[in-house]
Every structure is written in C-alpha cells, then in structure tokens.
XYZ file of C-alpha atoms in Angstrom:
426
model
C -49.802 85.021 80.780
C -49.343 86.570 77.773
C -45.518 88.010 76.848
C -46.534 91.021 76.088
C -48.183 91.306 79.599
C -45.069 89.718 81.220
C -42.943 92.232 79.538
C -45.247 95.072 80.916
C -45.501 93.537 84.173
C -41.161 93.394 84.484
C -40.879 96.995 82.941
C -42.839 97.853 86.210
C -41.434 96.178 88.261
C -37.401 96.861 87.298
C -38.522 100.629 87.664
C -39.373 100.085 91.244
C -37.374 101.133 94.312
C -34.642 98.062 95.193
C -36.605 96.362 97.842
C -40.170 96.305 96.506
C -38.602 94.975 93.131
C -36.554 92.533 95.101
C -40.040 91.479 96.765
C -41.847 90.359 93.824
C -39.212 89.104 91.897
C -38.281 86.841 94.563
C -41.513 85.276 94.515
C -42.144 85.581 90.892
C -38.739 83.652 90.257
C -38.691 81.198 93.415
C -38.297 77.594 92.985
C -41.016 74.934 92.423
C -41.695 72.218 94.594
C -40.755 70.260 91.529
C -36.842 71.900 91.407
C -36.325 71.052 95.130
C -33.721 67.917 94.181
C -31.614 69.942 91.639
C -30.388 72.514 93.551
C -28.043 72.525 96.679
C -27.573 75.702 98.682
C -24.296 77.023 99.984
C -24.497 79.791 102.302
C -21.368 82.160 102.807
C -18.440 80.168 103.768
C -15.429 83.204 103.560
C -15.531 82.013 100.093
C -18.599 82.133 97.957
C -22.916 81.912 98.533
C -25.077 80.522 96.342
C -26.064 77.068 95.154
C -25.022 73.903 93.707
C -27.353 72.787 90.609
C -27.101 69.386 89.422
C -29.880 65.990 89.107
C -30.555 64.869 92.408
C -27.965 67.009 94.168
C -29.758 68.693 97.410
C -29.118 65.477 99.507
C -25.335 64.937 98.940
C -23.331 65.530 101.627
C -20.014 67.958 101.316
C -17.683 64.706 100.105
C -20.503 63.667 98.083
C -20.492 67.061 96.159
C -16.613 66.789 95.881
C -16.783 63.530 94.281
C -19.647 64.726 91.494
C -17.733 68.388 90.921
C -14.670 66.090 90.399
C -16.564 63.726 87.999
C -18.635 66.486 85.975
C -17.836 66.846 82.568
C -18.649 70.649 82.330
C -18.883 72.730 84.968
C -20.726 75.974 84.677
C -19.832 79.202 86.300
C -22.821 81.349 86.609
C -23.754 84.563 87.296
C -27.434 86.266 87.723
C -28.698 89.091 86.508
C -30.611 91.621 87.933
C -29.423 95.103 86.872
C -27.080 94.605 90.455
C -30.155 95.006 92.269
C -32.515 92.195 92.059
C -31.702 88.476 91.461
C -30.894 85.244 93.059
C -28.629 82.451 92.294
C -32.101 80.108 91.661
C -33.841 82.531 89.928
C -33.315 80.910 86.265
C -33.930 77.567 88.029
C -35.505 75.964 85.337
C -33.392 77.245 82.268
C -30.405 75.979 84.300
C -31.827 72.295 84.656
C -32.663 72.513 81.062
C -29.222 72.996 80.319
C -28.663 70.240 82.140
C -30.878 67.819 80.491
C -30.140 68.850 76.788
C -26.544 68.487 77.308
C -27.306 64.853 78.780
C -29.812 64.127 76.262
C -27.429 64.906 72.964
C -24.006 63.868 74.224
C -24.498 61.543 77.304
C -22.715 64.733 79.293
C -22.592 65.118 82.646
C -23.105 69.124 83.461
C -22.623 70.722 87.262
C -23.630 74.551 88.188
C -21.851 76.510 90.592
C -24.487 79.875 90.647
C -23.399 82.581 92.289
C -25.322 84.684 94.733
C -23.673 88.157 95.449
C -24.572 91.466 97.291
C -26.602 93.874 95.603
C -26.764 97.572 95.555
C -27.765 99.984 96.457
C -26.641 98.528 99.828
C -23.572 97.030 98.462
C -22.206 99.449 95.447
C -18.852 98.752 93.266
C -16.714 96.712 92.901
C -18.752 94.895 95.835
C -20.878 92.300 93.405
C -17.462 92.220 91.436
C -15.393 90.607 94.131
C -17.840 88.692 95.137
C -17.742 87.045 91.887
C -13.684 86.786 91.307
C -14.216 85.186 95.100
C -16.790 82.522 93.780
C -14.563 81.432 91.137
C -11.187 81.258 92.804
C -13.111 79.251 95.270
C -14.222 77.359 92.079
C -10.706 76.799 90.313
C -8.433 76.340 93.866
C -10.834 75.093 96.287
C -12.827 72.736 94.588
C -9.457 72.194 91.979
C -11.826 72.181 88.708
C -8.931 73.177 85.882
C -10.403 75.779 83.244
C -10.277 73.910 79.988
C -13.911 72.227 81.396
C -15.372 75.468 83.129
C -17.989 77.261 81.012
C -18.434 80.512 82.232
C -22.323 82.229 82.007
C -23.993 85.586 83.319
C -27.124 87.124 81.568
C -27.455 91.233 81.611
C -26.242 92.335 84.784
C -24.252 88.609 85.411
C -22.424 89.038 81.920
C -21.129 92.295 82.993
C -19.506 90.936 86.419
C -18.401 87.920 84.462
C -16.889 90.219 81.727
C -15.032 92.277 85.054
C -14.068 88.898 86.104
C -12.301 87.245 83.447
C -10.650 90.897 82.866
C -9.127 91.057 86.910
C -8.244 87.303 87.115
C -6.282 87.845 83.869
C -3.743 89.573 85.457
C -4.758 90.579 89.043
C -1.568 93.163 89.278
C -3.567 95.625 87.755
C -6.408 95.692 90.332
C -7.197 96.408 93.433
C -10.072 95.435 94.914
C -11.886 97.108 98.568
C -14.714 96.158 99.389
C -16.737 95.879 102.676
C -16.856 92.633 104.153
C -19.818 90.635 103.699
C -19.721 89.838 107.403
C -18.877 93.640 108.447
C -15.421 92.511 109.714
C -12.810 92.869 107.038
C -10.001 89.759 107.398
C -6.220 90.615 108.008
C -3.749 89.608 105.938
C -6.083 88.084 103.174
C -4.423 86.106 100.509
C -3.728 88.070 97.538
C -5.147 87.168 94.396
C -3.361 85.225 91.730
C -3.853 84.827 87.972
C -6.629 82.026 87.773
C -6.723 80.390 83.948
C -9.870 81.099 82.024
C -12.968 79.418 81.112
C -12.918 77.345 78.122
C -15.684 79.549 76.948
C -17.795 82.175 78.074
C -21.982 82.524 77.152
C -23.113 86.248 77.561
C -26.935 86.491 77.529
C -28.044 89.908 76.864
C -24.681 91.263 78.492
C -24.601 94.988 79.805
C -21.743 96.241 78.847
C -22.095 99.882 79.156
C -23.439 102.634 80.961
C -24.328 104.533 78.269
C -28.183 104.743 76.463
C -27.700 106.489 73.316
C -27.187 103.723 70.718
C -29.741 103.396 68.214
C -31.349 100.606 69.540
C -32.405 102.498 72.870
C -34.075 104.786 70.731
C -35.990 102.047 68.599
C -36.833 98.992 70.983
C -37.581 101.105 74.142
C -41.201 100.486 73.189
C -40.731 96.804 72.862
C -38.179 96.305 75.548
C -38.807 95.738 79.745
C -35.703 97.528 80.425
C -36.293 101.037 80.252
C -34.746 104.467 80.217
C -35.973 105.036 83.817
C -34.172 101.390 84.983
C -31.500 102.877 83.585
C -31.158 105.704 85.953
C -31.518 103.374 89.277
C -29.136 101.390 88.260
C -26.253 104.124 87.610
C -27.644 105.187 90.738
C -27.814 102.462 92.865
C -24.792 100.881 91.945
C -22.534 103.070 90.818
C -20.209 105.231 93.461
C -20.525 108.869 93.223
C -17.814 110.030 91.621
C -16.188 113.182 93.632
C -15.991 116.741 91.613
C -12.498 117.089 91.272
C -12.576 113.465 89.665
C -10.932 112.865 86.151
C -13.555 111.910 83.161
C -12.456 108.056 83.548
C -11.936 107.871 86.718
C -15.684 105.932 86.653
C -13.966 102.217 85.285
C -17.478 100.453 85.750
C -18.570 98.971 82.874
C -15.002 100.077 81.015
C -14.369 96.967 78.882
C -16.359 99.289 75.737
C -14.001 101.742 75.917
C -11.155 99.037 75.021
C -10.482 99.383 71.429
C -7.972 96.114 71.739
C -6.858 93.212 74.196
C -9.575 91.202 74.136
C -7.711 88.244 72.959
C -6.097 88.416 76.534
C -8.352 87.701 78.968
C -11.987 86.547 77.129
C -12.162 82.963 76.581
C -11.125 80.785 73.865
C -14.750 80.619 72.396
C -17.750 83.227 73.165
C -20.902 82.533 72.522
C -23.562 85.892 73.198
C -27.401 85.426 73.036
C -28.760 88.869 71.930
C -32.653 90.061 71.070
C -33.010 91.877 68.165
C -35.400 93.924 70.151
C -33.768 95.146 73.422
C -32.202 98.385 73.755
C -28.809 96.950 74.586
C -28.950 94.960 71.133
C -26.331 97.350 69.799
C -23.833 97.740 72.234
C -23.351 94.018 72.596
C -23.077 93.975 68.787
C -20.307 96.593 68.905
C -18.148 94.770 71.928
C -18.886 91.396 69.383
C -17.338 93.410 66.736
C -14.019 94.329 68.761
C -13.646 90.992 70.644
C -13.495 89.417 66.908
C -11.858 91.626 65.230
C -8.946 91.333 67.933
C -9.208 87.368 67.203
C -11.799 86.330 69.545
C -13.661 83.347 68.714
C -17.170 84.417 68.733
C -20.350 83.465 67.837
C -24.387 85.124 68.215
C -27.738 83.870 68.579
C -29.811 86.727 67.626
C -34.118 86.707 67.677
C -36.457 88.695 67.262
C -36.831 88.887 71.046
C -36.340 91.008 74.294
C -33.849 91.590 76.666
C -32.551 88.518 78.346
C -35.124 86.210 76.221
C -32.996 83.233 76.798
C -33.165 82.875 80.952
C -36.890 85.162 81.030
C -38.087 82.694 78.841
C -42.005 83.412 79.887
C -40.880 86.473 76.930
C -40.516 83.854 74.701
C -43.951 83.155 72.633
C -42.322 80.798 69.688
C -40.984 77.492 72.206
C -39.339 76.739 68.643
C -37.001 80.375 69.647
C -35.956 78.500 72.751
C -35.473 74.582 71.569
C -32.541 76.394 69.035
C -31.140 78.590 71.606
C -30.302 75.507 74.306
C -29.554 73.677 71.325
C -26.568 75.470 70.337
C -25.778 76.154 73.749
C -25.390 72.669 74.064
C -23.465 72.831 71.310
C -21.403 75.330 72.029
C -20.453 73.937 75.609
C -19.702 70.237 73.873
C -17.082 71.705 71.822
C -15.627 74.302 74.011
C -14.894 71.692 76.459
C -14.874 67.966 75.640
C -14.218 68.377 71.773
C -11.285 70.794 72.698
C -9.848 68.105 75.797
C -10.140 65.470 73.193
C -10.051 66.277 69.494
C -10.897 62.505 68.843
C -14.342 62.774 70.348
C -17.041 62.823 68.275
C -20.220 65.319 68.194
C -23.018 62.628 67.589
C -25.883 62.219 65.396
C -27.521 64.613 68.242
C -25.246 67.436 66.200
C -27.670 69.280 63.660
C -25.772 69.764 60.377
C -27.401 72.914 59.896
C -26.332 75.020 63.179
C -22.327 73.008 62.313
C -22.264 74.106 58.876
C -22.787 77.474 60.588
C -19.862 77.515 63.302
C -16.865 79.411 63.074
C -13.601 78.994 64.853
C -12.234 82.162 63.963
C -15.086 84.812 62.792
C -15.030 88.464 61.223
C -17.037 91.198 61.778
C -19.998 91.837 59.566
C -22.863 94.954 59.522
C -25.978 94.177 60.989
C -27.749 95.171 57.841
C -29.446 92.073 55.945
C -30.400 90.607 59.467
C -33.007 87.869 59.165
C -35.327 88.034 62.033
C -37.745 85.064 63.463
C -40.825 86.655 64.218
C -42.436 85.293 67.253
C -45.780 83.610 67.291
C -49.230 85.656 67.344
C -49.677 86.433 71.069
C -53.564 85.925 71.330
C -52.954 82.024 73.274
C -52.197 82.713 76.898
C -49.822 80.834 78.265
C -49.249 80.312 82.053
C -46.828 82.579 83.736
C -44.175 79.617 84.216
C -44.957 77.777 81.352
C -41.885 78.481 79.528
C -39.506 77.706 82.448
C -41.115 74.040 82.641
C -41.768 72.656 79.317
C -39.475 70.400 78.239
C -39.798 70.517 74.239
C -38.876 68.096 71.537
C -34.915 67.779 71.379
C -35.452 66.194 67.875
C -36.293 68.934 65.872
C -34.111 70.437 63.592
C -32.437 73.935 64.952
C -32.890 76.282 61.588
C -30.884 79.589 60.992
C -30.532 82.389 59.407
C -27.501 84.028 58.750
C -26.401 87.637 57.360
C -26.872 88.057 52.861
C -23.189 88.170 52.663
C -22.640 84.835 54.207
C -21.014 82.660 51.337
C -20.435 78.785 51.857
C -18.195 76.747 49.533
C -19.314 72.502 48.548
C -17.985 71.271 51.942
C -19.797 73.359 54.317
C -17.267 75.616 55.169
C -18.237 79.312 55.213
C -16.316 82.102 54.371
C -14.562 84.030 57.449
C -17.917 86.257 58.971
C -19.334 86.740 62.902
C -21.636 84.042 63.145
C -25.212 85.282 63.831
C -28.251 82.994 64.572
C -31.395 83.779 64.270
C-alpha cells in the first residue's frame, strides 16, 4: 500500500471512537508469525505488563531472562504511542528488532527491550498511563537491578510524553503525588513510596507530544499532509484528560506541562537526547520549541528531521524513501553506542561501522538555531505500491553511507569539529 493511502487510512482510523480504533489497530499492528521468538510477554505482576524483546527470547524461563537483562549491553525502556488510547507494547514489533539487529550488526552489541503496556483512556484517564510507566521502570532499575548509565529510554508521540512525565516525577518524587485506580480494582495498603530512581543515559523522543495545544504554525500547514488531525486532537483532550472543575485555577490542568517550563531541564532529562521529528507533522514545531529550551538550558540534544509524517520512524509503512529509514536506525544506533558503552568506557572505540559523515555531525553540547535554511529529503515518487508491512520487514543494506543535511549556518573548522549549533538531520 501506498503511504499516502496508509496515511489516509490512520487519519481515519485515529478519528474513530476508542474501541473501534483499538480494533483495527490491533490487527493492523499485531505480530507476525515470523516475530514470535523475539518477544516475551509479561502480564501484570503488581509491577509492570508488557513484553520482553530480545533474539530468541520467548522460550527463556524467568532465571533465564535475569541472566540475559543482567548480560545486555543496552537496555531499552520503551514506551508506545497511541494518542493514550490505542497501542500495544508489540505494536512497533519490527522497528524494535531492527534496533536490535543494527546495533549488533555495527558494534557487536547486545540490546534488550523492556516495552511497556499501560492502561488507556478513556477508561483509564490521568495520571493513570503515567504511573503505570514510573511503575515499569522502578520495576526496571530495583527489581531487575539494571543501573541507568546503560538504560536508553524511548516513547514515540503519545510514549514520549509519558516518558517525558517520567523522567520529570522520578527526578525528585517529593513533588508528586500520584492516585490512581488500581489496575486490579483493589488499591494496595501501605504501598512503598517512591524514591528518586537515576536517569537514563539517554532518552530518544520520536515525534513526542508535548503539548495540548494546536495553534503552532505547523498545525496550520501540515494538517493536509499529516494522519493526526485537528479532530484526533479533540478525543484525545477528551478522552484522557480529567475534567477540570469550574472553580479550578488556569494551571491547575499539569498534563502535558513540561512546555510551559521555561528552565530545569538540565535536571531531570538525560545526559544525551536524541528526538526524531517530520518536517511534515503538525507537532513539528512544538517539539522544535521544547528542543530549543532543553538546549539552551544545557541539554545535550540532537534531531533527525525528514521530510516525513508524524511518528515516521516506528509507522514506517509512511516511509516511501527505505534510504529515510536506513539513516534514522543508523544514528540511533549511534546514538545508543555512545550514550551508553562509549560513556561507561571512554577507551572503547566506535568502529569502522561509525559513518564519518553523521560523527562529524554530533554535538556534545548544542545551541539553538532557527529552523529557517532547513534542508529537506524529499521522499520517493509514490506511484510503486508497496505492501502494507513492507517497511516493518525489510532489512536494508547497513553499508550505505547515512548522508545529512544540516542548517546554512552550520560552520565546521579542518578537524571536523563544528561550531556550537542544535544538531538537525535530515
């Protein structure tokens, strides 16, 4: 299928009521025959749901699993998307194994997933999903004992947002607190409270909501190109968000808050960020803008911007240019090397996997730059049809060089080294 027919088909069917969405997006998204070995479910334990993604992992037993979370090299935190309503921990099945294979391919690294299921409105409204998700990764970092410095941390849309809520709560849990139904109907007594948890070594956000709001410019110009539309808008503020009572104050709403911080970033994101954003989905400026605070208050952070939809790098049946998706894992990849085994060992070495091009294009401290002088890559001409999984299952060349494309004003000096700038690829 065509993307432009995929992208009409998911504008439909994001629009719908919760459960007839949930319906066909569970079977439009449900694993292959082929997947059935890399993914291990966990159903709710008092601690987390979801599933265990790995090669060969459905058949371990439970000290089997504790012996390859212990040995990983990178462990991935993830969270779905799904507007709050929709989604499953497999849904992205095949991007997540491809993760997995490019990260073993280039470096020889050993990558687990912990994906996290969570309840979904409009049965289960805020903070609901939100605790869910501090749960899943207290179970992650106490339970199973996995220290920070090798957790990466992902969520597209939706998932970014309750990872963003996340990493802000477990910063400095005194601040919050959380009440929430139970997910068994029978709330525990005398629960342990929650404790500061250490961060991720880095944190991806794919296409992260990050706001509420739909007046930025880029709702008004990619609404036409986008899946995610003005009308999915309104179910999800209504679904998921709690009806605020009259006499409430203006911000007494805190979902989705984090844009209205102006500073303190630095505090509870990650060392290094890296955000995957399409140049043509309606949220394309707001991400942009939280980019532009997180760095500017120190945050190490980096983009991959195309000439894409919303949430082009997990809906990758979007995608028509496989060349779009070959750079995005490989700086992923990348990105997830040197967040966690570079920064563990400083001695290690990135390999001749490394392409020159996206290094010479890394920053470890970046600065905020306009969006004007944006070079897009302009997907392929959509006449071909492709089938509607094809993108999830082709595994392309890993050889090829990743290219980029990088704001007018960047300036690089005889060594490769670029002047301070927000890293955009594109």
């Amino acid at each position: 299928m065509p993307p432009k027919a995929t992208i009409q088909i998911l504008r439909k069917v994001f629009a719908l009521p919760a459960p007839a969405a949930r319906l066909l997006l569970d079977d439009i998204t449900k694993p292959r025959k082929a997947h059935k070995s890399w993914y291990k479910k966990v159903k709710w334990n008092g601690e987390w749901s979801g599933c265990w993604i790995g090669e060969n992992i459905q058949k371990v037993d439970d000290q089997g699993l504790a012996d390859r979370i212990a040995k990983a090299d990178i462990v991935i935190f993830n969270v779905h998307g799904g507007g709050f309503r929709v989604g499953k921990s497999t849904m992205f099945l095949a991007t997540y194994i491809k993760w997995i294979r490019v990260l073993k391919e280039k470096y020889g690294v050993t990558l687990l997933i912990m994906s996290v299921d969570y309840r979904l409105a409009p049965e289960y409204k805020f903070p609901s999903p939100v605790e869910d998700v501090v749960r899943a990764y207290e179970c992650l970092v106490k339970t199973h004992k996995v220290d920070g410095s090798k957790i990466i941390a992902t969520g597209d849309s939706a998932g970014s947002a309750l990872v963003l809520e996340m990493l802000f709560i477990t910063h400095d849990p005194s601040m919050f607190e959380i009440v929430t139904d139970d997910p068994d109907g029978e709330a525990e007594t005398g629960a342990p409270i929650l404790t500061e948890l250490p961060r991720p070594a880095g944190t991806v956000l794919i296409s992260p909501l990050v706001t509420e709001e739909t007046t930025s410019q880029s709702w008004k110009e990619n609404v036409k190109y986008d899946y995610v539309s003005q009308s999915t808008a309104k179910l999800i503020k209504k679904d998921y968000f709690q009806p605020l009572d009259a006499n409430a104050p203006p911000d007494a709403q805190h979902v989705l808050g984090i844009m209205k911080l102006q500073t303190g970033f630095r505090a509870f994101f990650s060392p290094r960020v890296l955000m995957y954003i399409g140049n043509k989905e309606v949220m394309r400026d707001d991400a942009l803008d939280l980019a532009a605070k997180a760095e500017q208050d120190g945050v190490d952070i980096e983009i991959v911007m195309e000439d894409c939809v919303h949430d082009w790098f997990c809906v990758r049946e979007v995608v028509k240019d496989k060349a779009v998706l070959e750079r995005g894992d490989k700086i992923f990849a990348d990105f997830c090397y040197r967040s966690v085994i570079l920064s563990r060992d400083p001695n290690a070495k990135m390999g001749h996997a490394y392409d020159t091009a996206a290094a010479s294009h890394h920053s470890s401290n970046p600065a905020s730059v306009s969006r004007d002088g944006l070079h897009a890559v302009p997907e392929m001409n959509e006449d071909e049809d492709d089938e509607f999984h094809e993108a999830m299952t082709d595994y392309t060349d890993l050889n090829s060089t990743t290219s980029t494309a990088v704001y007018e004003r960047y300036v690089s000096n005889d060594k490769g080294t670029r002047t301070k700038t927000l890293t955009v690829f594109v």
